[in-house]
Amino acid sequence: MSQRTRLTPEQRREQLLDLGIRLFARHSLDEISIDVVAREAGISRGLLYHYFGDKMAFREAVVRRAADALVAQTAPPSTGEPVERLLASMTAYVDFVDANYEGYVSMVRGAASDPVLREIYDEAFLALGLRIFDAGADFVEDTPAARLVVRGWQAMSEELVLSWKADPAGLSREELLGMLAGSLPVLLEMLPRSSGVGSGEL
């Protein structure tokens, strides 16, 4: 009879977070209860409390893990034309939302009223936006006006993807991605030259 491997506290905590992420993909945050997680993991509720304290702490840890995964999975390739790299990043973003729709929607909605979720959401949102200003992006110089445009484009893109997921309205995935990747260069090109628009191709 094989002997079961005993997990360290950190390994068990990571295992529970991995389970939380799997639940995040198909459930809203409110549906990821202590009872559900304990049942899925085959552990007692008390053990889950031991590792995370309470439901809110576990939920916040899951959301942070999901936000980190979003930032990592949508990292653009290091080579290629700027718009091609942006298209690759947006393709990964749509894939992430598609695979984690229920959890992602509840994270966005929860951020509107929960200060901790808002902080996690804002950190991820900022990290995604700052990529546009990376040295190799060739999109635009980092200025307050450019940041305003990028932030507005991010908000529009998120709303468009979530609305499309709920109802495609006859728009194909390829058409959606073309709009997402193609609209940012157009918006940035409309910035006054004094606002720092770069000369890189878009």
mmCIF file of C-alpha atoms in Angstrom:
data_model
loop_
_atom_site.group_PDB
_atom_site.id
_atom_site.type_symbol
_atom_site.label_atom_id
_atom_site.label_comp_id
_atom_site.label_asym_id
_atom_site.label_seq_id
_atom_site.Cartn_x
_atom_site.Cartn_y
_atom_site.Cartn_z
ATOM 1 C CA MET A 1 0.000 0.000 0.000
ATOM 2 C CA SER A 2 1.475 3.348 -1.064
ATOM 3 C CA GLN A 3 2.065 5.914 1.637
ATOM 4 C CA ARG A 4 0.353 9.263 1.188
ATOM 5 C CA THR A 5 2.686 12.209 0.810
ATOM 6 C CA ARG A 6 2.282 14.658 3.655
ATOM 7 C CA LEU A 7 1.974 18.212 2.400
ATOM 8 C CA THR A 8 3.699 21.094 4.121
ATOM 9 C CA PRO A 9 1.447 23.944 5.308
ATOM 10 C CA GLU A 10 2.576 26.071 2.362
ATOM 11 C CA GLN A 11 1.927 23.253 -0.129
ATOM 12 C CA ARG A 12 -1.539 22.685 1.326
ATOM 13 C CA ARG A 13 -2.281 26.417 1.143
ATOM 14 C CA GLU A 14 -1.165 26.497 -2.497
ATOM 15 C CA GLN A 15 -3.300 23.447 -3.224
ATOM 16 C CA LEU A 16 -6.355 25.189 -1.788
ATOM 17 C CA LEU A 17 -5.640 28.323 -3.798
ATOM 18 C CA ASP A 18 -5.327 26.245 -6.967
ATOM 19 C CA LEU A 19 -8.729 24.780 -6.174
ATOM 20 C CA GLY A 20 -10.083 28.273 -5.601
ATOM 21 C CA ILE A 21 -8.861 29.299 -9.038
ATOM 22 C CA ARG A 22 -10.589 26.319 -10.642
ATOM 23 C CA LEU A 23 -13.817 27.287 -8.879
ATOM 24 C CA PHE A 24 -13.256 30.930 -9.893
ATOM 25 C CA ALA A 25 -13.465 29.859 -13.535
ATOM 26 C CA ARG A 26 -17.067 28.724 -13.270
ATOM 27 C CA HIS A 27 -18.511 30.383 -10.160
ATOM 28 C CA SER A 28 -19.032 33.896 -8.884
ATOM 29 C CA LEU A 29 -17.038 34.885 -5.814
ATOM 30 C CA ASP A 30 -20.147 34.678 -3.616
ATOM 31 C CA GLU A 31 -20.622 31.054 -4.676
ATOM 32 C CA ILE A 32 -17.115 30.074 -3.563
ATOM 33 C CA SER A 33 -18.108 29.332 0.024
ATOM 34 C CA ILE A 34 -16.117 27.644 2.762
ATOM 35 C CA ASP A 35 -18.435 24.632 2.516
ATOM 36 C CA VAL A 36 -17.937 24.286 -1.243
ATOM 37 C CA VAL A 37 -14.148 24.570 -1.038
ATOM 38 C CA ALA A 38 -13.913 22.154 1.905
ATOM 39 C CA ARG A 39 -16.101 19.621 0.106
ATOM 40 C CA GLU A 40 -14.158 19.913 -3.151
ATOM 41 C CA ALA A 41 -10.831 19.608 -1.329
ATOM 42 C CA GLY A 42 -11.981 16.776 0.909
ATOM 43 C CA ILE A 43 -11.005 18.625 4.088
ATOM 44 C CA SER A 44 -12.796 20.006 7.099
ATOM 45 C CA ARG A 45 -14.045 23.575 7.239
ATOM 46 C CA GLY A 46 -11.829 24.091 10.257
ATOM 47 C CA LEU A 47 -8.707 23.310 8.227
ATOM 48 C CA LEU A 48 -9.636 25.929 5.657
ATOM 49 C CA TYR A 49 -10.153 28.469 8.438
ATOM 50 C CA HIS A 50 -6.758 27.457 9.801
ATOM 51 C CA TYR A 51 -4.999 28.383 6.558
ATOM 52 C CA PHE A 52 -6.967 31.497 5.608
ATOM 53 C CA GLY A 53 -8.820 32.733 8.681
ATOM 54 C CA ASP A 54 -12.226 33.253 7.067
ATOM 55 C CA LYS A 55 -14.117 33.242 3.799
ATOM 56 C CA MET A 56 -13.211 36.821 2.942
ATOM 57 C CA ALA A 57 -9.493 36.182 3.359
ATOM 58 C CA PHE A 58 -9.720 33.109 1.153
ATOM 59 C CA ARG A 59 -11.713 34.996 -1.466
ATOM 60 C CA GLU A 60 -9.194 37.822 -1.505
ATOM 61 C CA ALA A 61 -6.307 35.360 -1.884
ATOM 62 C CA VAL A 62 -8.072 33.693 -4.810
ATOM 63 C CA VAL A 63 -8.751 37.042 -6.494
ATOM 64 C CA ARG A 64 -5.120 38.078 -6.068
ATOM 65 C CA ARG A 65 -3.986 34.776 -7.576
ATOM 66 C CA ALA A 66 -6.421 35.266 -10.484
ATOM 67 C CA ALA A 67 -5.231 38.853 -11.049
ATOM 68 C CA ASP A 68 -1.603 37.710 -11.072
ATOM 69 C CA ALA A 69 -2.509 34.990 -13.567
ATOM 70 C CA LEU A 70 -4.254 37.552 -15.790
ATOM 71 C CA VAL A 71 -1.198 39.811 -15.855
ATOM 72 C CA ALA A 72 1.139 36.889 -16.534
ATOM 73 C CA GLN A 73 -0.986 35.240 -19.221
ATOM 74 C CA THR A 74 -1.532 38.453 -21.159
ATOM 75 C CA ALA A 75 2.152 39.415 -21.322
ATOM 76 C CA PRO A 76 2.850 40.393 -24.956
ATOM 77 C CA PRO A 77 5.609 38.663 -26.932
ATOM 78 C CA SER A 78 8.971 40.389 -26.765
ATOM 79 C CA THR A 79 9.371 40.594 -30.544
ATOM 80 C CA GLY A 80 7.213 41.648 -33.468
ATOM 81 C CA GLU A 81 5.505 44.807 -34.633
ATOM 82 C CA PRO A 82 3.811 46.868 -31.888
ATOM 83 C CA VAL A 83 0.262 46.186 -33.094
ATOM 84 C CA GLU A 84 1.037 42.476 -33.486
ATOM 85 C CA ARG A 85 2.232 42.329 -29.886
ATOM 86 C CA LEU A 86 -0.852 44.213 -28.722
ATOM 87 C CA LEU A 87 -3.081 41.814 -30.670
ATOM 88 C CA ALA A 88 -1.368 38.823 -29.032
ATOM 89 C CA SER A 89 -1.882 40.361 -25.600
ATOM 90 C CA MET A 90 -5.545 41.135 -26.249
ATOM 91 C CA THR A 91 -6.083 37.632 -27.612
ATOM 92 C CA ALA A 92 -4.757 36.246 -24.333
ATOM 93 C CA TYR A 93 -7.032 38.642 -22.433
ATOM 94 C CA VAL A 94 -10.130 37.474 -24.286
ATOM 95 C CA ASP A 95 -9.063 33.858 -23.700
ATOM 96 C CA PHE A 96 -8.709 34.554 -19.968
ATOM 97 C CA VAL A 97 -12.119 36.195 -19.695
ATOM 98 C CA ASP A 98 -13.667 33.387 -21.733
ATOM 99 C CA ALA A 99 -12.163 30.728 -19.443
ATOM 100 C CA ASN A 100 -12.962 32.582 -16.200
ATOM 101 C CA TYR A 101 -16.072 34.533 -17.080
ATOM 102 C CA GLU A 102 -18.176 34.009 -13.935
ATOM 103 C CA GLY A 103 -15.319 34.753 -11.548
ATOM 104 C CA TYR A 104 -13.982 37.650 -13.608
ATOM 105 C CA VAL A 105 -17.361 39.381 -13.799
ATOM 106 C CA SER A 106 -17.868 39.030 -10.047
ATOM 107 C CA MET A 107 -14.348 40.381 -9.437
ATOM 108 C CA VAL A 108 -15.080 43.464 -11.544
ATOM 109 C CA ARG A 109 -18.418 44.013 -9.823
ATOM 110 C CA GLY A 110 -17.005 43.302 -6.377
ATOM 111 C CA ALA A 111 -14.264 45.883 -6.901
ATOM 112 C CA ALA A 112 -16.945 48.566 -7.069
ATOM 113 C CA SER A 113 -17.883 48.069 -3.406
ATOM 114 C CA ASP A 114 -15.075 46.125 -1.713
ATOM 115 C CA PRO A 115 -11.940 48.220 -0.964
ATOM 116 C CA VAL A 116 -9.614 45.189 -0.883
ATOM 117 C CA LEU A 117 -10.897 43.799 -4.166
ATOM 118 C CA ARG A 118 -10.656 47.306 -5.597
ATOM 119 C CA GLU A 119 -7.007 47.503 -4.638
ATOM 120 C CA ILE A 120 -6.239 44.141 -6.270
ATOM 121 C CA TYR A 121 -8.211 45.090 -9.379
ATOM 122 C CA ASP A 122 -6.532 48.497 -9.664
ATOM 123 C CA GLU A 123 -3.051 46.967 -9.320
ATOM 124 C CA ALA A 124 -3.742 44.556 -12.175
ATOM 125 C CA PHE A 125 -5.410 47.262 -14.283
ATOM 126 C CA LEU A 126 -2.382 49.533 -13.824
ATOM 127 C CA ALA A 127 0.085 46.764 -14.659
ATOM 128 C CA LEU A 128 -1.756 45.991 -17.893
ATOM 129 C CA GLY A 129 -1.879 49.650 -18.895
ATOM 130 C CA LEU A 130 1.764 50.406 -18.156
ATOM 131 C CA ARG A 131 2.818 47.797 -20.698
ATOM 132 C CA ILE A 132 1.807 50.226 -23.405
ATOM 133 C CA PHE A 133 4.606 52.532 -22.273
ATOM 134 C CA ASP A 134 7.347 49.905 -22.122
ATOM 135 C CA ALA A 135 10.487 50.900 -23.995
ATOM 136 C CA GLY A 136 9.787 48.480 -26.813
ATOM 137 C CA ALA A 137 6.124 49.342 -27.260
ATOM 138 C CA ASP A 138 6.751 52.186 -29.734
ATOM 139 C CA PHE A 139 3.231 53.411 -29.170
ATOM 140 C CA VAL A 140 3.554 56.687 -27.328
ATOM 141 C CA GLU A 141 5.591 58.632 -24.823
ATOM 142 C CA ASP A 142 4.468 58.222 -21.219
ATOM 143 C CA THR A 143 2.576 61.431 -20.425
ATOM 144 C CA PRO A 144 -0.505 62.205 -18.305
ATOM 145 C CA ALA A 145 -2.594 62.671 -21.461
ATOM 146 C CA ALA A 146 -1.431 59.363 -22.925
ATOM 147 C CA ARG A 147 -2.136 57.559 -19.656
ATOM 148 C CA LEU A 148 -5.649 59.017 -19.662
ATOM 149 C CA VAL A 149 -6.261 57.689 -23.171
ATOM 150 C CA VAL A 150 -4.846 54.252 -22.361
ATOM 151 C CA ARG A 151 -6.937 53.976 -19.200
ATOM 152 C CA GLY A 152 -10.063 54.927 -21.117
ATOM 153 C CA TRP A 153 -9.236 52.372 -23.811
ATOM 154 C CA GLN A 154 -8.735 49.702 -21.142
ATOM 155 C CA ALA A 155 -12.125 50.435 -19.596
ATOM 156 C CA MET A 156 -13.777 50.371 -23.025
ATOM 157 C CA SER A 157 -12.032 47.105 -23.915
ATOM 158 C CA GLU A 158 -13.097 45.411 -20.699
ATOM 159 C CA GLU A 159 -16.717 46.476 -21.109
ATOM 160 C CA LEU A 160 -16.702 45.444 -24.773
ATOM 161 C CA VAL A 161 -15.284 41.984 -24.034
ATOM 162 C CA LEU A 162 -17.686 41.329 -21.153
ATOM 163 C CA SER A 163 -20.675 42.527 -23.187
ATOM 164 C CA TRP A 164 -19.551 40.450 -26.178
ATOM 165 C CA LYS A 165 -19.204 37.378 -23.975
ATOM 166 C CA ALA A 166 -22.767 37.862 -22.729
ATOM 167 C CA ASP A 167 -24.101 38.574 -26.235
ATOM 168 C CA PRO A 168 -21.790 38.574 -29.298
ATOM 169 C CA ALA A 169 -24.390 40.579 -31.265
ATOM 170 C CA GLY A 170 -23.155 39.063 -34.522
ATOM 171 C CA LEU A 171 -19.539 40.089 -33.917
ATOM 172 C CA SER A 172 -17.000 37.317 -34.483
ATOM 173 C CA ARG A 173 -14.073 36.760 -32.139
ATOM 174 C CA GLU A 174 -11.638 37.856 -34.861
ATOM 175 C CA GLU A 175 -13.630 41.031 -35.482
ATOM 176 C CA LEU A 176 -13.695 41.780 -31.766
ATOM 177 C CA LEU A 177 -9.931 41.331 -31.457
ATOM 178 C CA GLY A 178 -9.351 43.514 -34.503
ATOM 179 C CA MET A 179 -11.368 46.307 -32.927
ATOM 180 C CA LEU A 180 -9.576 46.004 -29.588
ATOM 181 C CA ALA A 181 -6.068 46.035 -31.023
ATOM 182 C CA GLY A 182 -6.815 48.534 -33.768
ATOM 183 C CA SER A 183 -8.591 51.182 -31.710
ATOM 184 C CA LEU A 184 -5.742 52.062 -29.339
ATOM 185 C CA PRO A 185 -3.269 53.228 -32.026
ATOM 186 C CA VAL A 186 -6.018 55.370 -33.568
ATOM 187 C CA LEU A 187 -6.823 56.992 -30.216
ATOM 188 C CA LEU A 188 -3.165 57.641 -29.430
ATOM 189 C CA GLU A 189 -2.573 59.119 -32.862
ATOM 190 C CA MET A 190 -5.237 61.726 -32.088
ATOM 191 C CA LEU A 191 -3.221 63.086 -29.147
ATOM 192 C CA PRO A 192 -1.645 66.481 -29.828
ATOM 193 C CA ARG A 193 2.023 66.128 -30.684
ATOM 194 C CA SER A 194 2.866 68.246 -27.663
ATOM 195 C CA SER A 195 1.299 65.523 -25.502
ATOM 196 C CA GLY A 196 4.099 63.184 -26.326
ATOM 197 C CA VAL A 197 2.946 61.064 -29.258
ATOM 198 C CA GLY A 198 5.912 59.044 -30.412
ATOM 199 C CA SER A 199 7.070 58.639 -33.951
ATOM 200 C CA GLY A 200 7.063 54.834 -33.845
ATOM 201 C CA GLU A 201 4.905 53.032 -36.395
ATOM 202 C CA LEU A 202 1.438 51.978 -35.305
#
